[in-house]
Amino acid sequence: MRQPNRLAPVIYSTATITLLAVLPFVNLLQFVCCANAILGGVIAANIYNKELANTGINIEFKDGVIMGVLSGVLSSIIVTGINIIILLFSNINPIGEVNIMLEQMNQPVTPEMNEILQYFSDEFSKYGFSPTMSIIQLIGSMVLYSAFASIGAAIAISMIRKKRNTDSFPVN
């Protein structure tokens, strides 16, 4: 018997993480322990478990980790790409905005920090976005989305296994 494909659960998980990360106001879920990635992992595990239901194969934690990592990597690439596109179409230099906000709050800026901010501001002026900040965002979101999507899948698999065990052994 052939094992079901993990592609559909990964696509649904990636879509969930991506949509929840780029939609305004909904993207605030990222600040609650990367809830968007956890939800994506839960969705992937549940969809994959439904595909396994007719095969007699039990879902494993490694399946959740694989699907979590794949959906985390894919969604981070898509989210970073969308953010770059948004920055390219907006004429705002966010680093300039940061400088203005720091001045309004009377926060002292060290010369080193000012040099770093100037470097990023120059990148925004030259390219319309900062390649350095985009790479940092990509790597950071790959790590976070993959880790939290894997955690979400592991939680879902634990609940699936617990439910399966309690359904198998009825209590008198």
C-alpha atoms as a PDB file:
ATOM      1  CA  MET A   1       0.000   0.000   0.000  1.00  0.00           C
ATOM      2  CA  ARG A   2       1.418   3.362  -0.925  1.00  0.00           C
ATOM      3  CA  GLN A   3       1.783   6.128   1.621  1.00  0.00           C
ATOM      4  CA  PRO A   4      -0.348   9.240   1.080  1.00  0.00           C
ATOM      5  CA  ASN A   5       1.376  12.327  -0.249  1.00  0.00           C
ATOM      6  CA  ARG A   6       2.364  15.069   2.197  1.00  0.00           C
ATOM      7  CA  LEU A   7       2.117  17.752  -0.479  1.00  0.00           C
ATOM      8  CA  ALA A   8      -1.530  18.729   0.045  1.00  0.00           C
ATOM      9  CA  PRO A   9      -1.156  19.186   3.835  1.00  0.00           C
ATOM     10  CA  VAL A  10       2.010  21.244   3.265  1.00  0.00           C
ATOM     11  CA  ILE A  11       0.220  23.461   0.729  1.00  0.00           C
ATOM     12  CA  TYR A  12      -2.744  24.057   3.069  1.00  0.00           C
ATOM     13  CA  SER A  13      -0.390  24.749   5.962  1.00  0.00           C
ATOM     14  CA  THR A  14       1.710  27.132   3.857  1.00  0.00           C
ATOM     15  CA  ALA A  15      -1.394  28.972   2.690  1.00  0.00           C
ATOM     16  CA  THR A  16      -2.639  29.317   6.277  1.00  0.00           C
ATOM     17  CA  ILE A  17       0.682  30.615   7.611  1.00  0.00           C
ATOM     18  CA  THR A  18       1.114  33.000   4.675  1.00  0.00           C
ATOM     19  CA  LEU A  19      -2.402  34.438   4.783  1.00  0.00           C
ATOM     20  CA  LEU A  20      -2.292  34.962   8.519  1.00  0.00           C
ATOM     21  CA  ALA A  21       1.134  36.609   8.215  1.00  0.00           C
ATOM     22  CA  VAL A  22       0.304  39.124   5.492  1.00  0.00           C
ATOM     23  CA  LEU A  23      -3.296  40.131   6.195  1.00  0.00           C
ATOM     24  CA  PRO A  24      -3.476  43.427   8.094  1.00  0.00           C
ATOM     25  CA  PHE A  25      -4.479  43.162  11.759  1.00  0.00           C
ATOM     26  CA  VAL A  26      -4.716  39.364  11.467  1.00  0.00           C
ATOM     27  CA  ASN A  27      -0.920  39.318  11.216  1.00  0.00           C
ATOM     28  CA  LEU A  28      -0.812  40.327  14.881  1.00  0.00           C
ATOM     29  CA  LEU A  29      -1.269  36.600  15.605  1.00  0.00           C
ATOM     30  CA  GLN A  30       2.450  36.286  14.906  1.00  0.00           C
ATOM     31  CA  PHE A  31       3.134  38.095  18.169  1.00  0.00           C
ATOM     32  CA  VAL A  32       1.278  35.424  20.161  1.00  0.00           C
ATOM     33  CA  CYS A  33       3.959  32.714  20.046  1.00  0.00           C
ATOM     34  CA  CYS A  34       3.755  32.524  16.240  1.00  0.00           C
ATOM     35  CA  ALA A  35       0.152  31.346  16.434  1.00  0.00           C
ATOM     36  CA  ASN A  36      -0.139  31.487  12.651  1.00  0.00           C
ATOM     37  CA  ALA A  37       2.631  28.894  12.249  1.00  0.00           C
ATOM     38  CA  ILE A  38       1.257  26.712  15.038  1.00  0.00           C
ATOM     39  CA  LEU A  39      -2.175  26.758  13.398  1.00  0.00           C
ATOM     40  CA  GLY A  40      -0.575  25.875  10.061  1.00  0.00           C
ATOM     41  CA  GLY A  41       1.125  22.857  11.646  1.00  0.00           C
ATOM     42  CA  VAL A  42      -2.134  21.733  13.263  1.00  0.00           C
ATOM     43  CA  ILE A  43      -3.933  21.981   9.920  1.00  0.00           C
ATOM     44  CA  ALA A  44      -1.211  19.984   8.153  1.00  0.00           C
ATOM     45  CA  ALA A  45      -1.312  17.214  10.747  1.00  0.00           C
ATOM     46  CA  ASN A  46      -5.106  16.956  10.661  1.00  0.00           C
ATOM     47  CA  ILE A  47      -5.277  16.863   6.860  1.00  0.00           C
ATOM     48  CA  TYR A  48      -2.524  14.254   6.696  1.00  0.00           C
ATOM     49  CA  ASN A  49      -4.244  12.180   9.385  1.00  0.00           C
ATOM     50  CA  LYS A  50      -7.458  12.178   7.324  1.00  0.00           C
ATOM     51  CA  GLU A  51      -5.478  10.931   4.321  1.00  0.00           C
ATOM     52  CA  LEU A  52      -3.963   8.175   6.464  1.00  0.00           C
ATOM     53  CA  ALA A  53      -7.330   7.100   7.897  1.00  0.00           C
ATOM     54  CA  ASN A  54      -8.147   4.774   4.978  1.00  0.00           C
ATOM     55  CA  THR A  55      -4.668   3.255   4.763  1.00  0.00           C
ATOM     56  CA  GLY A  56      -4.362   1.842   8.277  1.00  0.00           C
ATOM     57  CA  ILE A  57      -1.058   3.688   8.778  1.00  0.00           C
ATOM     58  CA  ASN A  58      -0.656   5.682  11.977  1.00  0.00           C
ATOM     59  CA  ILE A  59       0.570   9.253  11.859  1.00  0.00           C
ATOM     60  CA  GLU A  60       4.084   9.714  13.218  1.00  0.00           C
ATOM     61  CA  PHE A  61       5.775  12.697  14.816  1.00  0.00           C
ATOM     62  CA  LYS A  62       8.384  12.721  12.046  1.00  0.00           C
ATOM     63  CA  ASP A  63       5.557  13.371   9.567  1.00  0.00           C
ATOM     64  CA  GLY A  64       4.597  16.464  11.541  1.00  0.00           C
ATOM     65  CA  VAL A  65       8.172  17.701  11.701  1.00  0.00           C
ATOM     66  CA  ILE A  66       8.675  17.201   7.958  1.00  0.00           C
ATOM     67  CA  MET A  67       5.440  18.973   7.083  1.00  0.00           C
ATOM     68  CA  GLY A  68       6.153  21.758   9.606  1.00  0.00           C
ATOM     69  CA  VAL A  69       9.627  22.438   8.233  1.00  0.00           C
ATOM     70  CA  LEU A  70       8.465  22.372   4.613  1.00  0.00           C
ATOM     71  CA  SER A  71       5.511  24.663   5.208  1.00  0.00           C
ATOM     72  CA  GLY A  72       7.657  26.970   7.357  1.00  0.00           C
ATOM     73  CA  VAL A  73      10.298  27.334   4.659  1.00  0.00           C
ATOM     74  CA  LEU A  74       7.761  27.844   1.859  1.00  0.00           C
ATOM     75  CA  SER A  75       5.665  30.352   3.771  1.00  0.00           C
ATOM     76  CA  SER A  76       8.706  32.356   4.861  1.00  0.00           C
ATOM     77  CA  ILE A  77       9.854  32.652   1.238  1.00  0.00           C
ATOM     78  CA  ILE A  78       6.381  33.776   0.140  1.00  0.00           C
ATOM     79  CA  VAL A  79       5.897  36.214   3.044  1.00  0.00           C
ATOM     80  CA  THR A  80       9.328  37.776   2.490  1.00  0.00           C
ATOM     81  CA  GLY A  81       8.583  38.115  -1.228  1.00  0.00           C
ATOM     82  CA  ILE A  82       5.244  39.784  -0.520  1.00  0.00           C
ATOM     83  CA  ASN A  83       6.886  42.180   1.929  1.00  0.00           C
ATOM     84  CA  ILE A  84       9.519  43.109  -0.665  1.00  0.00           C
ATOM     85  CA  ILE A  85       6.805  43.749  -3.263  1.00  0.00           C
ATOM     86  CA  ILE A  86       4.873  45.942  -0.818  1.00  0.00           C
ATOM     87  CA  LEU A  87       8.025  47.941  -0.045  1.00  0.00           C
ATOM     88  CA  LEU A  88       8.806  48.365  -3.741  1.00  0.00           C
ATOM     89  CA  PHE A  89       5.359  49.819  -4.459  1.00  0.00           C
ATOM     90  CA  SER A  90       5.348  52.131  -1.458  1.00  0.00           C
ATOM     91  CA  ASN A  91       7.450  55.253  -1.587  1.00  0.00           C
ATOM     92  CA  ILE A  92       8.141  55.227   2.131  1.00  0.00           C
ATOM     93  CA  ASN A  93      11.584  54.727   3.590  1.00  0.00           C
ATOM     94  CA  PRO A  94      10.777  52.948   6.892  1.00  0.00           C
ATOM     95  CA  ILE A  95      14.229  53.722   8.279  1.00  0.00           C
ATOM     96  CA  GLY A  96      13.542  57.422   7.848  1.00  0.00           C
ATOM     97  CA  GLU A  97      10.308  56.887   9.753  1.00  0.00           C
ATOM     98  CA  VAL A  98      12.249  55.166  12.553  1.00  0.00           C
ATOM     99  CA  ASN A  99      14.639  58.120  12.778  1.00  0.00           C
ATOM    100  CA  ILE A 100      11.720  60.546  13.031  1.00  0.00           C
ATOM    101  CA  MET A 101      10.053  58.440  15.743  1.00  0.00           C
ATOM    102  CA  LEU A 102      13.287  58.215  17.755  1.00  0.00           C
ATOM    103  CA  GLU A 103      13.702  61.991  17.574  1.00  0.00           C
ATOM    104  CA  GLN A 104      10.093  62.557  18.683  1.00  0.00           C
ATOM    105  CA  MET A 105      10.589  60.241  21.666  1.00  0.00           C
ATOM    106  CA  ASN A 106      13.857  62.014  22.592  1.00  0.00           C
ATOM    107  CA  GLN A 107      15.744  58.732  22.430  1.00  0.00           C
ATOM    108  CA  PRO A 108      19.495  59.167  22.066  1.00  0.00           C
ATOM    109  CA  VAL A 109      20.994  57.393  19.068  1.00  0.00           C
ATOM    110  CA  THR A 110      24.597  56.288  19.354  1.00  0.00           C
ATOM    111  CA  PRO A 111      26.902  57.030  16.428  1.00  0.00           C
ATOM    112  CA  GLU A 112      27.191  53.309  15.698  1.00  0.00           C
ATOM    113  CA  MET A 113      23.427  52.900  15.615  1.00  0.00           C
ATOM    114  CA  ASN A 114      23.106  55.989  13.447  1.00  0.00           C
ATOM    115  CA  GLU A 115      25.651  54.470  11.028  1.00  0.00           C
ATOM    116  CA  ILE A 116      23.647  51.226  10.799  1.00  0.00           C
ATOM    117  CA  LEU A 117      20.384  53.102  10.281  1.00  0.00           C
ATOM    118  CA  GLN A 118      22.027  55.216   7.592  1.00  0.00           C
ATOM    119  CA  TYR A 119      23.263  52.055   5.817  1.00  0.00           C
ATOM    120  CA  PHE A 120      19.750  50.587   5.754  1.00  0.00           C
ATOM    121  CA  SER A 121      18.277  53.929   4.700  1.00  0.00           C
ATOM    122  CA  ASP A 122      20.752  54.115   1.804  1.00  0.00           C
ATOM    123  CA  GLU A 123      19.714  50.597   0.717  1.00  0.00           C
ATOM    124  CA  PHE A 124      16.056  51.633   0.745  1.00  0.00           C
ATOM    125  CA  SER A 125      16.860  54.743  -1.275  1.00  0.00           C
ATOM    126  CA  LYS A 126      18.933  52.793  -3.805  1.00  0.00           C
ATOM    127  CA  TYR A 127      16.831  49.629  -4.299  1.00  0.00           C
ATOM    128  CA  GLY A 128      13.392  50.498  -2.922  1.00  0.00           C
ATOM    129  CA  PHE A 129      13.903  47.872  -0.214  1.00  0.00           C
ATOM    130  CA  SER A 130      16.772  46.702   1.949  1.00  0.00           C
ATOM    131  CA  PRO A 131      18.329  43.447   0.703  1.00  0.00           C
ATOM    132  CA  THR A 132      20.131  43.032   4.020  1.00  0.00           C
ATOM    133  CA  MET A 133      16.952  43.377   6.056  1.00  0.00           C
ATOM    134  CA  SER A 134      15.104  41.065   3.646  1.00  0.00           C
ATOM    135  CA  ILE A 135      17.706  38.328   4.078  1.00  0.00           C
ATOM    136  CA  ILE A 136      17.574  38.727   7.855  1.00  0.00           C
ATOM    137  CA  GLN A 137      13.766  38.534   7.739  1.00  0.00           C
ATOM    138  CA  LEU A 138      13.877  35.467   5.486  1.00  0.00           C
ATOM    139  CA  ILE A 139      16.284  33.543   7.709  1.00  0.00           C
ATOM    140  CA  GLY A 140      14.484  34.541  10.898  1.00  0.00           C
ATOM    141  CA  SER A 141      11.057  33.620   9.592  1.00  0.00           C
ATOM    142  CA  MET A 142      12.360  30.307   8.193  1.00  0.00           C
ATOM    143  CA  VAL A 143      13.587  29.342  11.636  1.00  0.00           C
ATOM    144  CA  LEU A 144      10.515  30.576  13.510  1.00  0.00           C
ATOM    145  CA  TYR A 145       7.847  29.358  11.098  1.00  0.00           C
ATOM    146  CA  SER A 146       9.474  25.935  10.706  1.00  0.00           C
ATOM    147  CA  ALA A 147       9.932  25.469  14.450  1.00  0.00           C
ATOM    148  CA  PHE A 148       6.445  26.603  15.431  1.00  0.00           C
ATOM    149  CA  ALA A 149       4.706  24.775  12.572  1.00  0.00           C
ATOM    150  CA  SER A 150       6.500  21.596  13.670  1.00  0.00           C
ATOM    151  CA  ILE A 151       5.415  22.244  17.270  1.00  0.00           C
ATOM    152  CA  GLY A 152       1.821  22.766  16.119  1.00  0.00           C
ATOM    153  CA  ALA A 153       1.906  19.533  14.127  1.00  0.00           C
ATOM    154  CA  ALA A 154       3.387  17.663  17.099  1.00  0.00           C
ATOM    155  CA  ILE A 155       0.643  18.984  19.383  1.00  0.00           C
ATOM    156  CA  ALA A 156      -2.026  17.918  16.881  1.00  0.00           C
ATOM    157  CA  ILE A 157      -0.455  14.474  16.479  1.00  0.00           C
ATOM    158  CA  SER A 158      -0.377  14.051  20.276  1.00  0.00           C
ATOM    159  CA  MET A 159      -4.061  14.906  20.474  1.00  0.00           C
ATOM    160  CA  ILE A 160      -4.869  12.585  17.555  1.00  0.00           C
ATOM    161  CA  ARG A 161      -2.981   9.705  19.177  1.00  0.00           C
ATOM    162  CA  LYS A 162      -4.561  10.360  22.575  1.00  0.00           C
ATOM    163  CA  LYS A 163      -8.030  10.410  21.039  1.00  0.00           C
ATOM    164  CA  ARG A 164      -7.288   7.223  19.115  1.00  0.00           C
ATOM    165  CA  ASN A 165      -6.101   5.484  22.314  1.00  0.00           C
ATOM    166  CA  THR A 166      -9.133   6.591  24.344  1.00  0.00           C
ATOM    167  CA  ASP A 167     -11.472   5.532  21.526  1.00  0.00           C
ATOM    168  CA  SER A 168      -9.821   2.077  21.401  1.00  0.00           C
ATOM    169  CA  PHE A 169     -10.185   1.363  25.085  1.00  0.00           C
ATOM    170  CA  PRO A 170     -13.671   2.224  26.324  1.00  0.00           C
ATOM    171  CA  VAL A 171     -13.954   2.978  30.030  1.00  0.00           C
ATOM    172  CA  ASN A 172     -16.480   0.895  31.995  1.00  0.00           C
END
